[in-house]
PDB file of C-alpha atoms in Angstrom:
ATOM      1  CA  MET A   1      37.824  -2.814  -7.560  1.00  0.00           C
ATOM      2  CA  LYS A   2      39.041  -0.980 -10.606  1.00  0.00           C
ATOM      3  CA  TYR A   3      37.332   1.533 -12.651  1.00  0.00           C
ATOM      4  CA  THR A   4      37.578   3.902 -15.705  1.00  0.00           C
ATOM      5  CA  VAL A   5      35.402   6.742 -16.828  1.00  0.00           C
ATOM      6  CA  GLU A   6      35.109   7.793 -20.322  1.00  0.00           C
ATOM      7  CA  SER A   7      32.940  10.590 -22.004  1.00  0.00           C
ATOM      8  CA  ASP A   8      33.214  11.375 -25.731  1.00  0.00           C
ATOM      9  CA  ILE A   9      31.311  13.868 -27.882  1.00  0.00           C
ATOM     10  CA  GLY A  10      30.946  11.513 -30.664  1.00  0.00           C
ATOM     11  CA  ARG A  11      31.338  12.160 -34.429  1.00  0.00           C
ATOM     12  CA  LYS A  12      28.109  14.133 -35.069  1.00  0.00           C
ATOM     13  CA  ARG A  13      27.354  16.387 -32.095  1.00  0.00           C
ATOM     14  CA  MET A  14      28.515  19.883 -31.476  1.00  0.00           C
ATOM     15  CA  VAL A  15      27.999  19.784 -27.699  1.00  0.00           C
ATOM     16  CA  ASN A  16      28.677  16.792 -25.159  1.00  0.00           C
ATOM     17  CA  GLU A  17      25.593  16.632 -23.063  1.00  0.00           C
ATOM     18  CA  ASP A  18      26.494  13.711 -21.117  1.00  0.00           C
ATOM     19  CA  ARG A  19      28.096  13.978 -17.725  1.00  0.00           C
ATOM     20  CA  VAL A  20      29.832  11.209 -15.651  1.00  0.00           C
ATOM     21  CA  ALA A  21      31.661  10.805 -12.391  1.00  0.00           C
ATOM     22  CA  PHE A  22      33.157   8.177 -10.018  1.00  0.00           C
ATOM     23  CA  LEU A  23      33.370   9.186  -6.192  1.00  0.00           C
ATOM     24  CA  GLU A  24      34.689   7.273  -3.185  1.00  0.00           C
ATOM     25  CA  LEU A  25      34.475   8.070   0.454  1.00  0.00           C
ATOM     26  CA  PRO A  26      37.695   6.869   2.289  1.00  0.00           C
ATOM     27  CA  ASP A  27      37.156   3.213   3.291  1.00  0.00           C
ATOM     28  CA  SER A  28      33.457   3.400   2.658  1.00  0.00           C
ATOM     29  CA  PHE A  29      30.692   3.886  -0.106  1.00  0.00           C
ATOM     30  CA  LYS A  30      31.513   4.509  -3.703  1.00  0.00           C
ATOM     31  CA  LEU A  31      29.018   6.172  -6.203  1.00  0.00           C
ATOM     32  CA  ALA A  32      29.064   5.991  -9.854  1.00  0.00           C
ATOM     33  CA  ILE A  33      26.947   8.415 -11.798  1.00  0.00           C
ATOM     34  CA  LEU A  34      25.896   9.122 -15.276  1.00  0.00           C
ATOM     35  CA  ALA A  35      23.574  11.682 -16.777  1.00  0.00           C
ATOM     36  CA  ASP A  36      22.524  12.150 -20.482  1.00  0.00           C
ATOM     37  CA  GLY A  37      20.854  15.576 -20.910  1.00  0.00           C
ATOM     38  CA  MET A  38      18.250  16.564 -23.439  1.00  0.00           C
ATOM     39  CA  GLY A  39      15.885  19.346 -24.394  1.00  0.00           C
ATOM     40  CA  GLY A  40      16.003  23.205 -24.591  1.00  0.00           C
ATOM     41  CA  HIS A  41      18.547  25.357 -26.358  1.00  0.00           C
ATOM     42  CA  ASN A  42      21.817  24.225 -25.406  1.00  0.00           C
ATOM     43  CA  ALA A  43      20.204  23.097 -22.071  1.00  0.00           C
ATOM     44  CA  GLY A  44      20.619  19.248 -22.186  1.00  0.00           C
ATOM     45  CA  ASP A  45      23.898  19.913 -20.753  1.00  0.00           C
ATOM     46  CA  VAL A  46      22.810  22.309 -18.024  1.00  0.00           C
ATOM     47  CA  ALA A  47      20.359  19.537 -16.856  1.00  0.00           C
ATOM     48  CA  SER A  48      22.957  16.722 -16.830  1.00  0.00           C
ATOM     49  CA  GLU A  49      25.717  19.072 -15.175  1.00  0.00           C
ATOM     50  CA  MET A  50      23.182  19.968 -12.382  1.00  0.00           C
ATOM     51  CA  ALA A  51      22.134  16.296 -11.772  1.00  0.00           C
ATOM     52  CA  ILE A  52      25.863  15.252 -11.432  1.00  0.00           C
ATOM     53  CA  GLU A  53      26.946  18.041  -9.259  1.00  0.00           C
ATOM     54  CA  GLU A  54      23.975  17.932  -6.895  1.00  0.00           C
ATOM     55  CA  MET A  55      24.558  13.992  -6.537  1.00  0.00           C
ATOM     56  CA  LYS A  56      28.324  15.012  -5.893  1.00  0.00           C
ATOM     57  CA  THR A  57      27.257  17.372  -3.117  1.00  0.00           C
ATOM     58  CA  HIS A  58      24.765  15.130  -1.353  1.00  0.00           C
ATOM     59  CA  PHE A  59      27.283  11.945  -1.528  1.00  0.00           C
ATOM     60  CA  LEU A  60      30.384  13.856  -0.246  1.00  0.00           C
ATOM     61  CA  ASN A  61      28.028  15.042   2.702  1.00  0.00           C
ATOM     62  CA  LEU A  62      26.840  11.652   3.380  1.00  0.00           C
ATOM     63  CA  ASN A  63      26.587  10.571   6.903  1.00  0.00           C
ATOM     64  CA  VAL A  64      27.548   7.019   6.316  1.00  0.00           C
ATOM     65  CA  THR A  65      26.366   5.719   9.715  1.00  0.00           C
ATOM     66  CA  GLN A  66      22.919   6.277   8.720  1.00  0.00           C
ATOM     67  CA  LEU A  67      23.036   3.928   5.806  1.00  0.00           C
ATOM     68  CA  ASN A  68      23.285   0.679   7.543  1.00  0.00           C
ATOM     69  CA  THR A  69      20.480  -1.042   5.744  1.00  0.00           C
ATOM     70  CA  THR A  70      19.469  -1.541   2.270  1.00  0.00           C
ATOM     71  CA  GLU A  71      16.180   0.352   2.787  1.00  0.00           C
ATOM     72  CA  ALA A  72      18.071   3.301   4.575  1.00  0.00           C
ATOM     73  CA  LYS A  73      20.341   3.426   1.181  1.00  0.00           C
ATOM     74  CA  LYS A  74      17.276   3.442  -0.992  1.00  0.00           C
ATOM     75  CA  GLN A  75      15.519   6.107   1.137  1.00  0.00           C
ATOM     76  CA  TRP A  76      18.690   8.346   0.937  1.00  0.00           C
ATOM     77  CA  MET A  77      18.815   7.936  -2.877  1.00  0.00           C
ATOM     78  CA  LEU A  78      15.220   8.511  -3.353  1.00  0.00           C
ATOM     79  CA  ASP A  79      15.183  11.610  -1.369  1.00  0.00           C
ATOM     80  CA  VAL A  80      18.350  12.841  -3.312  1.00  0.00           C
ATOM     81  CA  ILE A  81      16.832  12.197  -6.682  1.00  0.00           C
ATOM     82  CA  LYS A  82      13.544  13.861  -5.674  1.00  0.00           C
ATOM     83  CA  ALA A  83      15.449  16.871  -4.364  1.00  0.00           C
ATOM     84  CA  ILE A  84      17.422  17.216  -7.642  1.00  0.00           C
ATOM     85  CA  ASN A  85      14.463  16.700  -9.777  1.00  0.00           C
ATOM     86  CA  GLY A  86      12.784  19.657  -8.186  1.00  0.00           C
ATOM     87  CA  LYS A  87      15.838  21.699  -8.660  1.00  0.00           C
ATOM     88  CA  ILE A  88      16.149  21.047 -12.337  1.00  0.00           C
ATOM     89  CA  TYR A  89      12.407  21.483 -12.860  1.00  0.00           C
ATOM     90  CA  HIS A  90      12.514  24.857 -11.162  1.00  0.00           C
ATOM     91  CA  HIS A  91      15.488  26.090 -13.042  1.00  0.00           C
ATOM     92  CA  SER A  92      13.656  24.984 -16.438  1.00  0.00           C
ATOM     93  CA  LEU A  93      10.746  27.128 -15.247  1.00  0.00           C
ATOM     94  CA  VAL A  94      12.669  30.268 -14.604  1.00  0.00           C
ATOM     95  CA  ASN A  95      15.297  30.217 -17.237  1.00  0.00           C
ATOM     96  CA  GLU A  96      14.155  31.028 -20.699  1.00  0.00           C
ATOM     97  CA  GLY A  97      16.106  28.441 -23.137  1.00  0.00           C
ATOM     98  CA  CYS A  98      16.111  25.717 -20.462  1.00  0.00           C
ATOM     99  CA  GLN A  99      12.427  25.070 -20.714  1.00  0.00           C
ATOM    100  CA  GLY A 100      11.628  21.160 -21.416  1.00  0.00           C
ATOM    101  CA  MET A 101      15.097  20.316 -20.312  1.00  0.00           C
ATOM    102  CA  GLY A 102      15.707  17.121 -18.598  1.00  0.00           C
ATOM    103  CA  THR A 103      18.186  14.250 -18.186  1.00  0.00           C
ATOM    104  CA  THR A 104      18.541  10.537 -17.577  1.00  0.00           C
ATOM    105  CA  LEU A 105      20.252   9.468 -14.567  1.00  0.00           C
ATOM    106  CA  ILE A 106      22.106   6.363 -13.292  1.00  0.00           C
ATOM    107  CA  ALA A 107      23.269   6.295  -9.740  1.00  0.00           C
ATOM    108  CA  VAL A 108      25.027   3.380  -8.535  1.00  0.00           C
ATOM    109  CA  LEU A 109      25.800   3.086  -4.767  1.00  0.00           C
ATOM    110  CA  ILE A 110      28.295   0.697  -3.876  1.00  0.00           C
ATOM    111  CA  ASP A 111      29.048  -0.974  -0.553  1.00  0.00           C
ATOM    112  CA  GLY A 112      31.633  -3.561  -0.688  1.00  0.00           C
ATOM    113  CA  ASN A 113      30.318  -6.005  -3.251  1.00  0.00           C
ATOM    114  CA  GLN A 114      26.681  -4.761  -2.870  1.00  0.00           C
ATOM    115  CA  CYS A 115      25.222  -2.221  -5.361  1.00  0.00           C
ATOM    116  CA  LEU A 116      22.067  -0.030  -5.376  1.00  0.00           C
ATOM    117  CA  VAL A 117      21.182   1.242  -8.605  1.00  0.00           C
ATOM    118  CA  GLY A 118      18.770   4.147  -9.006  1.00  0.00           C
ATOM    119  CA  HIS A 119      17.636   4.653 -12.656  1.00  0.00           C
ATOM    120  CA  ILE A 120      15.580   7.149 -14.751  1.00  0.00           C
ATOM    121  CA  GLY A 121      15.390   7.213 -18.679  1.00  0.00           C
ATOM    122  CA  ASP A 122      17.284   5.085 -21.261  1.00  0.00           C
ATOM    123  CA  SER A 123      20.811   5.039 -19.867  1.00  0.00           C
ATOM    124  CA  ARG A 124      21.766   1.555 -18.833  1.00  0.00           C
ATOM    125  CA  VAL A 125      23.582  -0.841 -16.450  1.00  0.00           C
ATOM    126  CA  TYR A 126      25.000  -4.226 -17.789  1.00  0.00           C
ATOM    127  CA  TYR A 127      26.482  -6.810 -15.551  1.00  0.00           C
ATOM    128  CA  PHE A 128      29.017  -9.205 -17.314  1.00  0.00           C
ATOM    129  CA  THR A 129      30.467 -12.438 -15.742  1.00  0.00           C
ATOM    130  CA  SER A 130      32.717 -14.911 -17.460  1.00  0.00           C
ATOM    131  CA  ASP A 131      29.636 -16.792 -19.066  1.00  0.00           C
ATOM    132  CA  ASN A 132      26.689 -14.275 -18.904  1.00  0.00           C
ATOM    133  CA  VAL A 133      25.554 -10.842 -19.391  1.00  0.00           C
ATOM    134  CA  SER A 134      22.443  -9.261 -18.025  1.00  0.00           C
ATOM    135  CA  LEU A 135      20.766  -5.932 -18.374  1.00  0.00           C
ATOM    136  CA  VAL A 136      20.083  -4.824 -14.997  1.00  0.00           C
ATOM    137  CA  THR A 137      18.004  -1.776 -15.827  1.00  0.00           C
ATOM    138  CA  ARG A 138      14.667  -1.432 -17.869  1.00  0.00           C
ATOM    139  CA  ASP A 139      14.626   1.626 -20.326  1.00  0.00           C
ATOM    140  CA  HIS A 140      11.858   4.066 -19.564  1.00  0.00           C
ATOM    141  CA  SER A 141      11.258   4.436 -23.274  1.00  0.00           C
ATOM    142  CA  TYR A 142       8.025   4.256 -25.668  1.00  0.00           C
ATOM    143  CA  VAL A 143       9.525   1.284 -27.206  1.00  0.00           C
ATOM    144  CA  ASN A 144      10.109  -0.734 -24.185  1.00  0.00           C
ATOM    145  CA  LEU A 145       6.478  -0.213 -23.052  1.00  0.00           C
ATOM    146  CA  LEU A 146       5.434  -1.581 -26.487  1.00  0.00           C
ATOM    147  CA  VAL A 147       7.890  -4.705 -25.822  1.00  0.00           C
ATOM    148  CA  GLU A 148       6.397  -5.041 -22.191  1.00  0.00           C
ATOM    149  CA  ASN A 149       2.760  -4.902 -23.435  1.00  0.00           C
ATOM    150  CA  GLY A 150       3.643  -7.719 -25.969  1.00  0.00           C
ATOM    151  CA  GLU A 151       2.904  -5.519 -28.853  1.00  0.00           C
ATOM    152  CA  ILE A 152       6.375  -5.735 -30.542  1.00  0.00           C
ATOM    153  CA  SER A 153       9.420  -7.911 -30.135  1.00  0.00           C
ATOM    154  CA  GLU A 154      12.679  -7.322 -28.432  1.00  0.00           C
ATOM    155  CA  GLU A 155      14.374  -7.596 -32.102  1.00  0.00           C
ATOM    156  CA  GLU A 156      11.638  -5.125 -33.533  1.00  0.00           C
ATOM    157  CA  ALA A 157      12.517  -2.668 -30.703  1.00  0.00           C
ATOM    158  CA  GLU A 158      16.149  -2.408 -31.647  1.00  0.00           C
ATOM    159  CA  ASN A 159      15.234  -0.814 -35.008  1.00  0.00           C
ATOM    160  CA  HIS A 160      12.078   0.939 -34.214  1.00  0.00           C
ATOM    161  CA  PRO A 161      11.925   4.658 -35.441  1.00  0.00           C
ATOM    162  CA  GLN A 162      10.903   5.956 -31.836  1.00  0.00           C
ATOM    163  CA  LYS A 163      13.429   4.137 -30.168  1.00  0.00           C
ATOM    164  CA  ASN A 164      14.868   7.074 -28.399  1.00  0.00           C
ATOM    165  CA  PHE A 165      11.781   8.597 -27.396  1.00  0.00           C
ATOM    166  CA  ILE A 166      11.763   8.315 -23.449  1.00  0.00           C
ATOM    167  CA  VAL A 167       8.761   8.569 -21.185  1.00  0.00           C
ATOM    168  CA  LYS A 168      10.542   9.398 -18.105  1.00  0.00           C
ATOM    169  CA  SER A 169      13.449  11.902 -17.329  1.00  0.00           C
ATOM    170  CA  LEU A 170      14.903  13.700 -14.390  1.00  0.00           C
ATOM    171  CA  GLY A 171      13.538  17.507 -14.167  1.00  0.00           C
ATOM    172  CA  THR A 172      11.011  17.522 -16.907  1.00  0.00           C
ATOM    173  CA  GLU A 173       8.180  16.995 -14.392  1.00  0.00           C
ATOM    174  CA  SER A 174       7.560  18.321 -10.771  1.00  0.00           C
ATOM    175  CA  THR A 175       7.759  14.842  -9.341  1.00  0.00           C
ATOM    176  CA  ILE A 176       9.632  11.653 -10.192  1.00  0.00           C
ATOM    177  CA  GLU A 177       9.821   8.082  -9.246  1.00  0.00           C
ATOM    178  CA  PRO A 178      12.996   6.326 -10.020  1.00  0.00           C
ATOM    179  CA  ASP A 179      13.432   2.585 -10.405  1.00  0.00           C
ATOM    180  CA  PHE A 180      15.694   0.767  -8.069  1.00  0.00           C
ATOM    181  CA  TYR A 181      17.649  -2.419  -8.463  1.00  0.00           C
ATOM    182  CA  GLU A 182      19.803  -4.500  -6.115  1.00  0.00           C
ATOM    183  CA  LEU A 183      22.813  -6.215  -7.314  1.00  0.00           C
ATOM    184  CA  SER A 184      25.699  -8.326  -5.844  1.00  0.00           C
ATOM    185  CA  LEU A 185      29.254  -8.130  -7.686  1.00  0.00           C
ATOM    186  CA  TYR A 186      31.357 -11.207  -7.616  1.00  0.00           C
ATOM    187  CA  GLN A 187      34.883 -11.785  -9.046  1.00  0.00           C
ATOM    188  CA  PRO A 188      35.647 -11.827 -11.854  1.00  0.00           C
ATOM    189  CA  SER A 189      32.935  -9.471 -13.319  1.00  0.00           C
ATOM    190  CA  TYR A 190      32.227  -6.112 -14.813  1.00  0.00           C
ATOM    191  CA  LEU A 191      29.690  -3.511 -14.191  1.00  0.00           C
ATOM    192  CA  LEU A 192      29.089  -1.410 -17.399  1.00  0.00           C
ATOM    193  CA  ILE A 193      27.211   1.871 -16.909  1.00  0.00           C
ATOM    194  CA  CYS A 194      26.492   3.650 -20.390  1.00  0.00           C
ATOM    195  CA  SER A 195      24.529   6.325 -22.267  1.00  0.00           C
ATOM    196  CA  ASP A 196      22.673   5.383 -25.244  1.00  0.00           C
ATOM    197  CA  GLY A 197      25.370   6.540 -27.562  1.00  0.00           C
ATOM    198  CA  LEU A 198      27.162   3.243 -26.426  1.00  0.00           C
ATOM    199  CA  SER A 199      24.303   0.759 -26.207  1.00  0.00           C
ATOM    200  CA  ASN A 200      22.628   1.920 -29.393  1.00  0.00           C
ATOM    201  CA  LYS A 201      25.672   1.441 -31.310  1.00  0.00           C
ATOM    202  CA  ILE A 202      27.302  -1.984 -30.095  1.00  0.00           C
ATOM    203  CA  SER A 203      25.727  -5.077 -29.055  1.00  0.00           C
ATOM    204  CA  THR A 204      26.392  -6.879 -25.840  1.00  0.00           C
ATOM    205  CA  ASP A 205      28.323  -9.575 -27.685  1.00  0.00           C
ATOM    206  CA  GLU A 206      30.819  -6.787 -28.958  1.00  0.00           C
ATOM    207  CA  MET A 207      30.866  -5.291 -25.391  1.00  0.00           C
ATOM    208  CA  ALA A 208      31.768  -8.812 -24.007  1.00  0.00           C
ATOM    209  CA  ALA A 209      34.340  -9.397 -26.513  1.00  0.00           C
ATOM    210  CA  ILE A 210      36.283  -6.054 -25.640  1.00  0.00           C
ATOM    211  CA  LEU A 211      35.944  -6.973 -21.891  1.00  0.00           C
ATOM    212  CA  THR A 212      37.825 -10.368 -22.482  1.00  0.00           C
ATOM    213  CA  LEU A 213      40.843  -8.770 -24.327  1.00  0.00           C
ATOM    214  CA  PRO A 214      43.965  -8.671 -22.605  1.00  0.00           C
ATOM    215  CA  LEU A 215      43.972  -4.902 -21.951  1.00  0.00           C
ATOM    216  CA  SER A 216      43.853  -2.520 -19.034  1.00  0.00           C
ATOM    217  CA  ILE A 217      40.542  -1.422 -17.876  1.00  0.00           C
ATOM    218  CA  GLU A 218      41.241   2.032 -19.068  1.00  0.00           C
ATOM    219  CA  ASP A 219      42.152   0.731 -22.645  1.00  0.00           C
ATOM    220  CA  LYS A 220      38.899  -1.390 -22.527  1.00  0.00           C
ATOM    221  CA  GLY A 221      36.871   1.678 -21.747  1.00  0.00           C
ATOM    222  CA  LYS A 222      38.554   3.623 -24.517  1.00  0.00           C
ATOM    223  CA  LYS A 223      37.978   0.570 -27.115  1.00  0.00           C
ATOM    224  CA  LEU A 224      34.160   0.545 -26.280  1.00  0.00           C
ATOM    225  CA  VAL A 225      33.904   4.307 -26.918  1.00  0.00           C
ATOM    226  CA  GLN A 226      36.040   3.696 -30.099  1.00  0.00           C
ATOM    227  CA  LEU A 227      33.693   0.947 -31.401  1.00  0.00           C
ATOM    228  CA  ALA A 228      30.691   3.249 -30.873  1.00  0.00           C
ATOM    229  CA  ASN A 229      32.233   6.119 -32.844  1.00  0.00           C
ATOM    230  CA  ASP A 230      33.518   3.573 -35.594  1.00  0.00           C
ATOM    231  CA  SER A 231      29.812   2.358 -35.823  1.00  0.00           C
ATOM    232  CA  GLY A 232      28.455   5.909 -36.709  1.00  0.00           C
ATOM    233  CA  GLY A 233      29.130   7.999 -33.318  1.00  0.00           C
ATOM    234  CA  GLU A 234      25.753   9.984 -33.832  1.00  0.00           C
ATOM    235  CA  ASP A 235      25.444  10.612 -30.153  1.00  0.00           C
ATOM    236  CA  ASN A 236      27.678  11.364 -27.281  1.00  0.00           C
ATOM    237  CA  ILE A 237      29.187   8.239 -25.805  1.00  0.00           C
ATOM    238  CA  SER A 238      29.723   7.879 -21.906  1.00  0.00           C
ATOM    239  CA  VAL A 239      30.949   4.825 -20.049  1.00  0.00           C
ATOM    240  CA  ILE A 240      31.654   4.028 -16.611  1.00  0.00           C
ATOM    241  CA  LEU A 241      33.392   0.414 -16.440  1.00  0.00           C
ATOM    242  CA  LEU A 242      34.077  -1.259 -12.967  1.00  0.00           C
ATOM    243  CA  SER A 243      36.132  -4.506 -12.742  1.00  0.00           C
ATOM    244  CA  MET A 244      35.643  -6.895  -9.771  1.00  0.00           C
ATOM    245  CA  SER A 245      38.853  -8.576 -10.345  1.00  0.00           C
ATOM    246  CA  ASP A 246      42.167  -8.543  -8.884  1.00  0.00           C
ATOM    247  CA  GLU A 247      43.693  -9.000 -12.311  1.00  0.00           C
ATOM    248  CA  GLU A 248      42.540  -8.065 -15.562  1.00  0.00           C
ATOM    249  CA  VAL A 249      40.865 -10.694 -17.730  1.00  0.00           C
TER     250      VAL A 249
END
């Protein structure tokens, strides 16, 4: 498995409130994490920074022998996310200027070719194979609720004025229930984790076109960010790109 991590402030923002990380335990689990912070006076980056740093601490102190089943992995991730939610929420209550802050979260625990995805908010995970692309996660957004209830179409959702209004985020409430997804990775394929600064600006066809270019995985990550910036770059843009291929496509 090869990977690259990119995070860019974009063209319009003064602060990058995205945080990303990729961690590996020797001969064991890997963890990809992305958080897109929001809310409060300069506090979005506080929330996303707390989320990533807390996830790092929990992961690096992980007792891997206890995670020998999918249910054990899911319970570990649930417990960690709930603990982090409580810390961010408490921090927002006792620190003026941080009130109302929160963050999206994508956490992907990788064991061989098996992935467990924990998801809150509207950051996304896509899975690309040679002939298909699937959106693994479902946005916790007002617009997505309208789509699921049949009130608007997927096409209408793309240009809806309230597209960026999310209905669930880490740290804004005292409790949280993340969504979980299980995924098997096969060669050759790509797993793309991104903030909405990327997914709002470029289509899956454009993403797939970049992934098939004869470039290194690092250059593919940079090119994804570049295209989002060239398309306006109104938001911070973050990407974690994983390649399940011995050779670049």
